[in-house]
Amino acid sequence: MFSEFLTQNLQEFWHLTGFYNATWQHLVMLLVGLFFIWLAIKKNFEPMLLVPIGFGILIGNVPFNTTAGLEIGIYEEGSVLNILYNGVSAGWYPPLIFLGIGAMTDFSALIANPKLMLIGAAAQFGIFGAYMVALLLGFAPDQAGAIAIIGGADGPTAIFLSSKLAPNLMGAIAVSAYSYMALVPVIQPPLMRLLTTKHERVIKMKPARAVSQNEKIIFPIVGLILTCFVVPSGLPLLGMLFFGNLLRECGVTNRLAKTASNALTDVVTILLGMTVGASTQASEFLTSETIRIFLLGFMAFVIASASGVLFVKLFNLFLPKSKKINPLIGNAGVSAVPMSARISNNLGLEYDPSNYLLMHAMGPNVAGVIGSAVAAGVLLGFLA
């Protein structure tokens, strides 16, 4: 009798283990999570993002018996992971990230040279180009809009928009967006070399003028009014971005700016990355749609990067020789801050060790942050 009881309990325990419930899909996703962690640690590809996402993928793909009522899965109502995931699904993690971005960003390069805003705007062609292709591939308009925003290379914006337009695709869209952000050092340099000549790569730009404190204080106020009056649907992201920047620049809220740019951003980044990773449960993630989303995201990112570079080349045709812009800063029009700007600088130094482009590239880079949020607002306004 006791042996039967023990055998039955052992069988029940075995049926609850991950070993019993594992499928090949779980194993594939566990390998993906380990690959993300490897990229972060060994290759130093955006470790602040890829370590939480990679470990989140491991958490989300530990197999368990879904019929046992354990309430541990991220999609099980009331579970701890599900509660944490509400920040993603309800879209309130991204505005908090934008608050931190605003508090840590110096917009001086853009204020000193406002025409660099056009480069950030040009880079958004990747978003709208991918939107048209997604429609041709059979995605519904709201799904196409959510997928297309990957081209902005802005993970929080991608999460915010997909949570509103295509919640069922949010895991694939978020992982795709963050993956391409992390792969900026791999994807952009060959593209920049392909689209520029050696002569263009060594163009030296004049140092930017000094920006006064008053200009820095006025910028977030004017920026909020100009952008949100045009695209009110972008208010959650743009409002928090410019609010964070005002905290930084006004000079009387240093403690708040420090908290927003450091502790708050770090906490939200941890929760955001981990829960986005955990949302990639094998049953939800390994689909043909996911593959198409990754391909469309790659196409959008390439188009966005190329559009920035090509726009600078076109713009230079109308500028006097003394005011030419180095096309290597065109890639920074995507909103992967500050990695894209660093790529511009590193490539410039490779061809001329005295040609420092970082501060110039930060102009279109921060413009890209604003541009992607505006683009998301446009898509949300039309498709929601």
Short mmCIF file of C-alpha atoms in Angstrom, two decimals:
data_model
loop_
_atom_site.label_atom_id
_atom_site.label_comp_id
_atom_site.label_asym_id
_atom_site.label_seq_id
_atom_site.Cartn_x
_atom_site.Cartn_y
_atom_site.Cartn_z
CA MET A 1 0.00 0.00 0.00
CA PHE A 2 2.77 2.42 1.00
CA SER A 3 4.80 1.53 -2.08
CA GLU A 4 1.80 2.26 -4.34
CA PHE A 5 1.27 5.59 -2.59
CA LEU A 6 4.95 6.46 -2.96
CA THR A 7 5.00 5.43 -6.61
CA GLN A 8 1.90 7.53 -7.35
CA ASN A 9 3.40 10.58 -5.65
CA LEU A 10 6.67 10.17 -7.49
CA GLN A 11 4.78 9.92 -10.79
CA GLU A 12 2.81 13.07 -9.98
CA PHE A 13 6.04 14.86 -9.04
CA TRP A 14 7.71 13.71 -12.27
CA HIS A 15 4.77 15.04 -14.31
CA LEU A 16 5.30 18.46 -12.73
CA THR A 17 9.00 18.68 -13.55
CA GLY A 18 10.46 20.62 -16.44
CA PHE A 19 12.16 17.47 -17.72
CA TYR A 20 8.80 15.79 -18.30
CA ASN A 21 7.13 18.84 -19.85
CA ALA A 22 10.04 19.93 -22.03
CA THR A 23 9.63 20.05 -25.79
CA TRP A 24 12.15 20.77 -28.52
CA GLN A 25 10.68 24.29 -28.75
CA HIS A 26 11.60 24.94 -25.11
CA LEU A 27 15.14 23.76 -25.76
CA VAL A 28 15.46 26.03 -28.80
CA MET A 29 14.34 29.06 -26.79
CA LEU A 30 16.69 28.18 -23.92
CA LEU A 31 19.56 28.15 -26.44
CA VAL A 32 18.39 31.55 -27.74
CA GLY A 33 18.48 32.93 -24.19
CA LEU A 34 21.98 31.56 -23.64
CA PHE A 35 23.07 33.09 -26.97
CA PHE A 36 21.81 36.52 -25.89
CA ILE A 37 23.71 36.25 -22.60
CA TRP A 38 26.84 35.17 -24.49
CA LEU A 39 26.57 38.16 -26.84
CA ALA A 40 26.23 40.49 -23.87
CA ILE A 41 29.12 39.08 -21.82
CA LYS A 42 31.63 37.97 -24.46
CA LYS A 43 30.92 40.48 -27.22
CA ASN A 44 29.76 43.36 -25.00
CA PHE A 45 26.68 43.91 -27.20
CA GLU A 46 24.35 46.11 -25.11
CA PRO A 47 24.82 44.04 -21.91
CA MET A 48 22.42 46.25 -19.94
CA LEU A 49 19.67 45.04 -22.27
CA LEU A 50 20.72 41.60 -23.44
CA VAL A 51 21.57 40.13 -20.03
CA PRO A 52 18.06 40.84 -18.59
CA ILE A 53 16.38 39.79 -21.86
CA GLY A 54 18.49 36.65 -22.22
CA PHE A 55 17.89 35.55 -18.64
CA GLY A 56 14.21 36.45 -19.02
CA ILE A 57 14.07 34.05 -22.00
CA LEU A 58 15.44 31.32 -19.72
CA ILE A 59 12.82 32.14 -17.06
CA GLY A 60 9.99 32.20 -19.58
CA ASN A 61 10.94 28.88 -21.14
CA VAL A 62 11.37 26.67 -18.11
CA PRO A 63 8.77 23.98 -18.95
CA PHE A 64 5.94 23.34 -16.49
CA ASN A 65 2.54 21.67 -16.44
CA THR A 66 0.13 24.38 -17.55
CA THR A 67 -2.88 22.41 -16.31
CA ALA A 68 -1.61 22.11 -12.73
CA GLY A 69 -2.84 25.58 -11.72
CA LEU A 70 0.56 26.64 -10.38
CA GLU A 71 0.12 30.30 -11.45
CA ILE A 72 3.77 30.82 -12.28
CA GLY A 73 3.73 31.54 -16.03
CA ILE A 74 3.93 35.06 -17.39
CA TYR A 75 0.61 34.65 -19.20
CA GLU A 76 -1.23 33.19 -16.17
CA GLU A 77 -3.49 35.82 -14.66
CA GLY A 78 -2.44 36.73 -11.12
CA SER A 79 1.04 35.19 -11.23
CA VAL A 80 3.99 37.29 -10.05
CA LEU A 81 5.50 37.34 -13.54
CA ASN A 82 2.14 38.35 -15.01
CA ILE A 83 1.88 41.26 -12.57
CA LEU A 84 5.38 42.45 -13.50
CA TYR A 85 4.53 41.99 -17.17
CA ASN A 86 1.64 44.46 -16.80
CA GLY A 87 4.24 47.21 -17.12
CA VAL A 88 4.91 45.95 -20.64
CA SER A 89 1.41 44.93 -21.69
CA ALA A 90 -0.16 48.13 -20.33
CA GLY A 91 2.67 50.21 -21.78
CA TRP A 92 3.84 52.07 -18.66
CA TYR A 93 7.48 50.89 -18.57
CA PRO A 94 8.39 52.72 -21.84
CA PRO A 95 7.36 56.23 -20.67
CA LEU A 96 9.45 55.73 -17.52
CA ILE A 97 12.42 54.75 -19.69
CA PHE A 98 11.85 57.91 -21.75
CA LEU A 99 11.86 59.96 -18.55
CA GLY A 100 15.32 58.56 -17.80
CA ILE A 101 16.52 59.12 -21.36
CA GLY A 102 15.45 62.75 -21.18
CA ALA A 103 17.19 63.20 -17.83
CA MET A 104 20.49 61.80 -19.11
CA THR A 105 20.51 63.38 -22.59
CA ASP A 106 22.26 66.58 -23.56
CA PHE A 107 20.44 68.10 -26.53
CA SER A 108 23.09 70.78 -27.05
CA ALA A 109 24.34 69.33 -30.35
CA LEU A 110 20.82 69.47 -31.78
CA ILE A 111 20.08 72.94 -30.38
CA ALA A 112 23.34 74.28 -31.80
CA ASN A 113 22.64 72.85 -35.26
CA PRO A 114 18.86 72.40 -35.71
CA LYS A 115 19.18 71.20 -39.31
CA LEU A 116 20.48 67.92 -37.90
CA MET A 117 16.86 67.25 -36.94
CA LEU A 118 16.25 66.55 -40.65
CA ILE A 119 18.64 63.60 -40.51
CA GLY A 120 16.70 62.10 -37.62
CA ALA A 121 13.50 62.62 -39.60
CA ALA A 122 14.98 61.02 -42.73
CA ALA A 123 15.92 57.91 -40.78
CA GLN A 124 12.24 57.31 -40.04
CA PHE A 125 11.73 56.30 -43.69
CA GLY A 126 12.67 52.82 -42.53
CA ILE A 127 9.56 52.70 -40.38
CA PHE A 128 7.14 53.70 -43.10
CA GLY A 129 8.89 51.57 -45.74
CA ALA A 130 8.58 48.50 -43.51
CA TYR A 131 4.94 49.36 -42.89
CA MET A 132 4.16 49.17 -46.59
CA VAL A 133 6.04 45.88 -47.00
CA ALA A 134 4.29 44.38 -43.95
CA LEU A 135 0.94 45.22 -45.52
CA LEU A 136 2.01 43.49 -48.74
CA LEU A 137 2.97 40.40 -46.73
CA GLY A 138 -0.55 40.13 -45.38
CA PHE A 139 -0.26 41.68 -41.92
CA ALA A 140 -3.24 43.71 -40.73
CA PRO A 141 -2.65 47.50 -40.68
CA ASP A 142 -2.32 47.67 -36.89
CA GLN A 143 0.13 44.74 -36.86
CA ALA A 144 2.11 46.27 -39.74
CA GLY A 145 2.43 49.54 -37.83
CA ALA A 146 3.66 47.78 -34.69
CA ILE A 147 6.22 45.76 -36.67
CA ALA A 148 7.45 48.77 -38.68
CA ILE A 149 8.46 50.74 -35.58
CA ILE A 150 11.37 48.29 -35.16
CA GLY A 151 13.11 50.40 -37.82
CA GLY A 152 13.49 53.21 -35.30
CA ALA A 153 15.88 51.03 -33.26
CA ASP A 154 14.03 52.13 -30.15
CA GLY A 155 13.00 49.26 -27.88
CA PRO A 156 10.75 51.23 -25.48
CA THR A 157 8.89 52.85 -28.38
CA ALA A 158 8.43 49.45 -30.05
CA ILE A 159 7.01 48.02 -26.83
CA PHE A 160 4.72 51.00 -26.27
CA LEU A 161 3.28 50.91 -29.78
CA SER A 162 2.91 47.13 -30.02
CA SER A 163 1.15 47.04 -26.64
CA LYS A 164 -1.49 49.32 -28.16
CA LEU A 165 -1.71 47.96 -31.71
CA ALA A 166 -0.65 44.29 -31.63
CA PRO A 167 -0.34 42.84 -28.10
CA ASN A 168 -0.16 39.29 -29.47
CA LEU A 169 3.03 40.17 -31.40
CA MET A 170 4.67 42.23 -28.67
CA GLY A 171 7.19 39.59 -27.56
CA ALA A 172 8.57 39.07 -31.06
CA ILE A 173 8.58 42.80 -31.82
CA ALA A 174 10.31 43.73 -28.56
CA VAL A 175 13.01 41.06 -28.85
CA SER A 176 13.56 41.98 -32.51
CA ALA A 177 13.90 45.70 -31.69
CA TYR A 178 16.36 45.11 -28.86
CA SER A 179 18.31 42.57 -30.91
CA TYR A 180 18.93 45.05 -33.71
CA MET A 181 19.79 47.77 -31.20
CA ALA A 182 22.45 45.46 -29.78
CA LEU A 183 23.72 44.58 -33.27
CA VAL A 184 24.25 48.21 -34.34
CA PRO A 185 28.08 47.75 -34.30
CA VAL A 186 27.70 44.77 -36.65
CA ILE A 187 25.05 46.04 -39.06
CA GLN A 188 25.80 49.73 -39.53
CA PRO A 189 29.56 50.01 -40.36
CA PRO A 190 29.45 47.87 -43.55
CA LEU A 191 26.41 49.79 -44.71
CA MET A 192 28.08 53.14 -44.04
CA ARG A 193 31.19 52.10 -45.97
CA LEU A 194 29.08 50.89 -48.87
CA LEU A 195 27.15 54.16 -49.18
CA THR A 196 30.00 56.66 -48.76
CA THR A 197 33.20 57.49 -50.59
CA LYS A 198 36.60 57.87 -48.95
CA HIS A 199 36.47 61.59 -49.64
CA GLU A 200 33.12 61.92 -47.88
CA ARG A 201 34.29 59.97 -44.83
CA VAL A 202 37.03 62.52 -44.08
CA ILE A 203 34.83 65.64 -44.27
CA LYS A 204 35.55 67.76 -41.22
CA MET A 205 32.69 69.67 -39.66
CA LYS A 206 33.08 72.95 -37.83
CA PRO A 207 32.81 72.78 -34.04
CA ALA A 208 29.28 73.46 -32.84
CA ARG A 209 28.55 76.81 -31.23
CA ALA A 210 28.17 77.07 -27.47
CA VAL A 211 24.59 76.68 -26.26
CA SER A 212 23.36 78.87 -23.40
CA GLN A 213 21.62 77.53 -20.30
CA ASN A 214 18.48 79.45 -21.21
CA GLU A 215 18.33 77.67 -24.57
CA LYS A 216 18.66 74.31 -22.83
CA ILE A 217 15.77 75.17 -20.48
CA ILE A 218 13.52 76.48 -23.25
CA PHE A 219 14.17 73.52 -25.56
CA PRO A 220 12.14 70.82 -23.71
CA ILE A 221 9.21 73.21 -23.23
CA VAL A 222 9.12 74.28 -26.87
CA GLY A 223 9.85 70.73 -28.00
CA LEU A 224 6.90 69.37 -26.04
CA ILE A 225 4.50 71.95 -27.44
CA LEU A 226 5.65 71.63 -31.06
CA THR A 227 5.68 67.84 -31.19
CA CYS A 228 2.63 67.05 -29.09
CA PHE A 229 0.43 69.70 -30.66
CA VAL A 230 1.17 68.02 -33.99
CA VAL A 231 0.99 64.42 -32.69
CA PRO A 232 -0.97 64.33 -29.40
CA SER A 233 -0.93 60.51 -29.44
CA GLY A 234 2.83 60.63 -28.79
CA LEU A 235 2.31 62.46 -25.50
CA PRO A 236 3.12 59.55 -23.12
CA LEU A 237 6.59 59.15 -24.62
CA LEU A 238 7.39 62.71 -25.70
CA GLY A 239 5.95 64.24 -22.56
CA MET A 240 8.15 62.11 -20.32
CA LEU A 241 11.20 62.62 -22.55
CA PHE A 242 10.99 66.40 -22.41
CA PHE A 243 10.02 66.40 -18.72
CA GLY A 244 13.15 64.40 -17.89
CA ASN A 245 15.26 66.80 -19.93
CA LEU A 246 13.80 69.81 -18.11
CA LEU A 247 14.68 68.15 -14.78
CA ARG A 248 18.25 67.88 -16.06
CA GLU A 249 18.64 71.39 -17.44
CA CYS A 250 16.65 73.67 -15.13
CA GLY A 251 19.37 73.54 -12.46
CA VAL A 252 17.07 73.26 -9.43
CA THR A 253 16.01 69.60 -9.62
CA ASN A 254 19.35 67.84 -9.72
CA ARG A 255 18.27 65.15 -7.25
CA LEU A 256 15.19 64.33 -9.32
CA ALA A 257 17.22 64.26 -12.54
CA LYS A 258 19.83 62.00 -10.95
CA THR A 259 17.14 59.60 -9.69
CA ALA A 260 15.37 59.52 -13.06
CA SER A 261 18.56 58.96 -15.05
CA ASN A 262 20.13 56.40 -12.72
CA ALA A 263 18.15 54.44 -10.11
CA LEU A 264 14.72 54.67 -11.75
CA THR A 265 16.00 53.88 -15.24
CA ASP A 266 18.06 50.95 -13.94
CA VAL A 267 15.11 49.42 -12.08
CA VAL A 268 12.72 49.79 -15.02
CA THR A 269 15.34 48.47 -17.47
CA ILE A 270 15.78 45.35 -15.34
CA LEU A 271 12.04 44.70 -15.11
CA LEU A 272 11.43 45.59 -18.76
CA GLY A 273 14.22 43.39 -20.12
CA MET A 274 13.41 40.42 -17.90
CA THR A 275 9.67 40.44 -18.58
CA VAL A 276 10.11 41.00 -22.33
CA GLY A 277 12.45 38.01 -22.37
CA ALA A 278 10.06 35.92 -20.29
CA SER A 279 7.22 36.74 -22.70
CA THR A 280 8.94 34.66 -25.39
CA GLN A 281 7.39 31.39 -24.27
CA ALA A 282 8.02 28.77 -26.93
CA SER A 283 4.33 28.23 -27.61
CA GLU A 284 3.83 31.96 -28.25
CA PHE A 285 7.15 32.84 -29.88
CA LEU A 286 8.22 30.06 -32.26
CA THR A 287 5.88 30.78 -35.13
CA SER A 288 6.21 31.71 -38.79
CA GLU A 289 5.01 35.21 -37.87
CA THR A 290 8.05 35.67 -35.61
CA ILE A 291 10.42 34.87 -38.47
CA ARG A 292 8.66 37.36 -40.74
CA ILE A 293 8.77 39.99 -37.98
CA PHE A 294 12.53 39.55 -37.56
CA LEU A 295 13.08 39.81 -41.31
CA LEU A 296 10.89 42.91 -41.57
CA GLY A 297 12.62 44.43 -38.57
CA PHE A 298 16.02 43.88 -40.14
CA MET A 299 14.83 45.44 -43.40
CA ALA A 300 13.37 48.43 -41.54
CA PHE A 301 16.60 48.96 -39.59
CA VAL A 302 18.76 48.79 -42.72
CA ILE A 303 16.47 51.21 -44.59
CA ALA A 304 16.49 53.62 -41.63
CA SER A 305 20.29 53.59 -41.36
CA ALA A 306 20.74 53.95 -45.11
CA SER A 307 18.15 56.73 -45.34
CA GLY A 308 20.08 58.86 -42.86
CA VAL A 309 23.36 58.46 -44.74
CA LEU A 310 21.80 59.03 -48.17
CA PHE A 311 19.89 62.08 -46.93
CA VAL A 312 23.15 63.72 -45.79
CA LYS A 313 24.70 63.04 -49.20
CA LEU A 314 21.68 64.66 -50.87
CA PHE A 315 21.64 67.56 -48.42
CA ASN A 316 25.33 68.24 -49.10
CA LEU A 317 24.51 69.01 -52.72
CA PHE A 318 22.81 72.21 -51.52
CA LEU A 319 25.34 73.22 -48.87
CA PRO A 320 28.46 75.37 -49.43
CA LYS A 321 31.78 73.57 -49.13
CA SER A 322 32.49 75.08 -45.73
CA LYS A 323 29.25 73.72 -44.27
CA LYS A 324 29.26 70.18 -45.66
CA ILE A 325 28.07 67.43 -43.29
CA ASN A 326 30.00 64.21 -42.95
CA PRO A 327 27.63 61.44 -44.17
CA LEU A 328 29.02 59.11 -41.51
CA ILE A 329 26.77 60.82 -38.98
CA GLY A 330 23.69 59.91 -41.04
CA ASN A 331 23.47 56.45 -39.48
CA ALA A 332 22.95 58.12 -36.10
CA GLY A 333 19.48 59.22 -37.20
CA VAL A 334 18.16 55.99 -35.68
CA SER A 335 17.48 56.32 -31.97
CA ALA A 336 20.00 53.80 -30.63
CA VAL A 337 21.54 56.36 -28.24
CA PRO A 338 24.49 56.75 -27.95
CA MET A 339 25.73 53.63 -29.73
CA SER A 340 24.98 54.86 -33.26
CA ALA A 341 26.79 58.13 -32.54
CA ARG A 342 29.80 56.17 -31.30
CA ILE A 343 29.80 54.13 -34.51
CA SER A 344 29.89 57.39 -36.53
CA ASN A 345 32.80 58.64 -34.44
CA ASN A 346 34.76 55.38 -34.56
CA LEU A 347 34.41 55.06 -38.32
CA GLY A 348 35.42 58.70 -38.80
CA LEU A 349 38.56 58.18 -36.69
CA GLU A 350 39.38 55.07 -38.71
CA TYR A 351 39.78 57.19 -41.86
CA ASP A 352 41.14 60.33 -40.16
CA PRO A 353 42.45 60.00 -36.58
CA SER A 354 41.90 63.73 -36.01
CA ASN A 355 38.25 63.79 -37.17
CA TYR A 356 36.07 63.53 -34.08
CA LEU A 357 32.41 63.21 -35.05
CA LEU A 358 30.83 62.18 -31.75
CA MET A 359 29.30 65.52 -30.78
CA HIS A 360 28.08 66.13 -34.32
CA ALA A 361 26.55 62.64 -34.48
CA MET A 362 24.74 63.17 -31.17
CA GLY A 363 22.56 65.78 -32.93
CA PRO A 364 20.81 63.35 -35.31
CA ASN A 365 21.00 60.62 -32.65
CA VAL A 366 18.84 62.51 -30.14
CA ALA A 367 16.70 63.76 -33.03
CA GLY A 368 16.11 60.10 -33.86
CA VAL A 369 14.73 59.53 -30.36
CA ILE A 370 12.23 62.33 -30.88
CA GLY A 371 11.55 61.20 -34.46
CA SER A 372 10.76 57.60 -33.53
CA ALA A 373 8.38 58.75 -30.79
CA VAL A 374 6.67 61.10 -33.25
CA ALA A 375 6.43 58.28 -35.82
CA ALA A 376 4.91 56.02 -33.17
CA GLY A 377 2.40 58.76 -32.35
CA VAL A 378 1.48 59.10 -36.01
CA LEU A 379 0.94 55.35 -36.40
CA LEU A 380 -1.02 55.16 -33.14
CA GLY A 381 -3.21 58.09 -34.15
CA PHE A 382 -4.09 56.52 -37.50
CA LEU A 383 -4.30 52.85 -36.52
CA ALA A 384 -5.55 52.68 -32.94
#
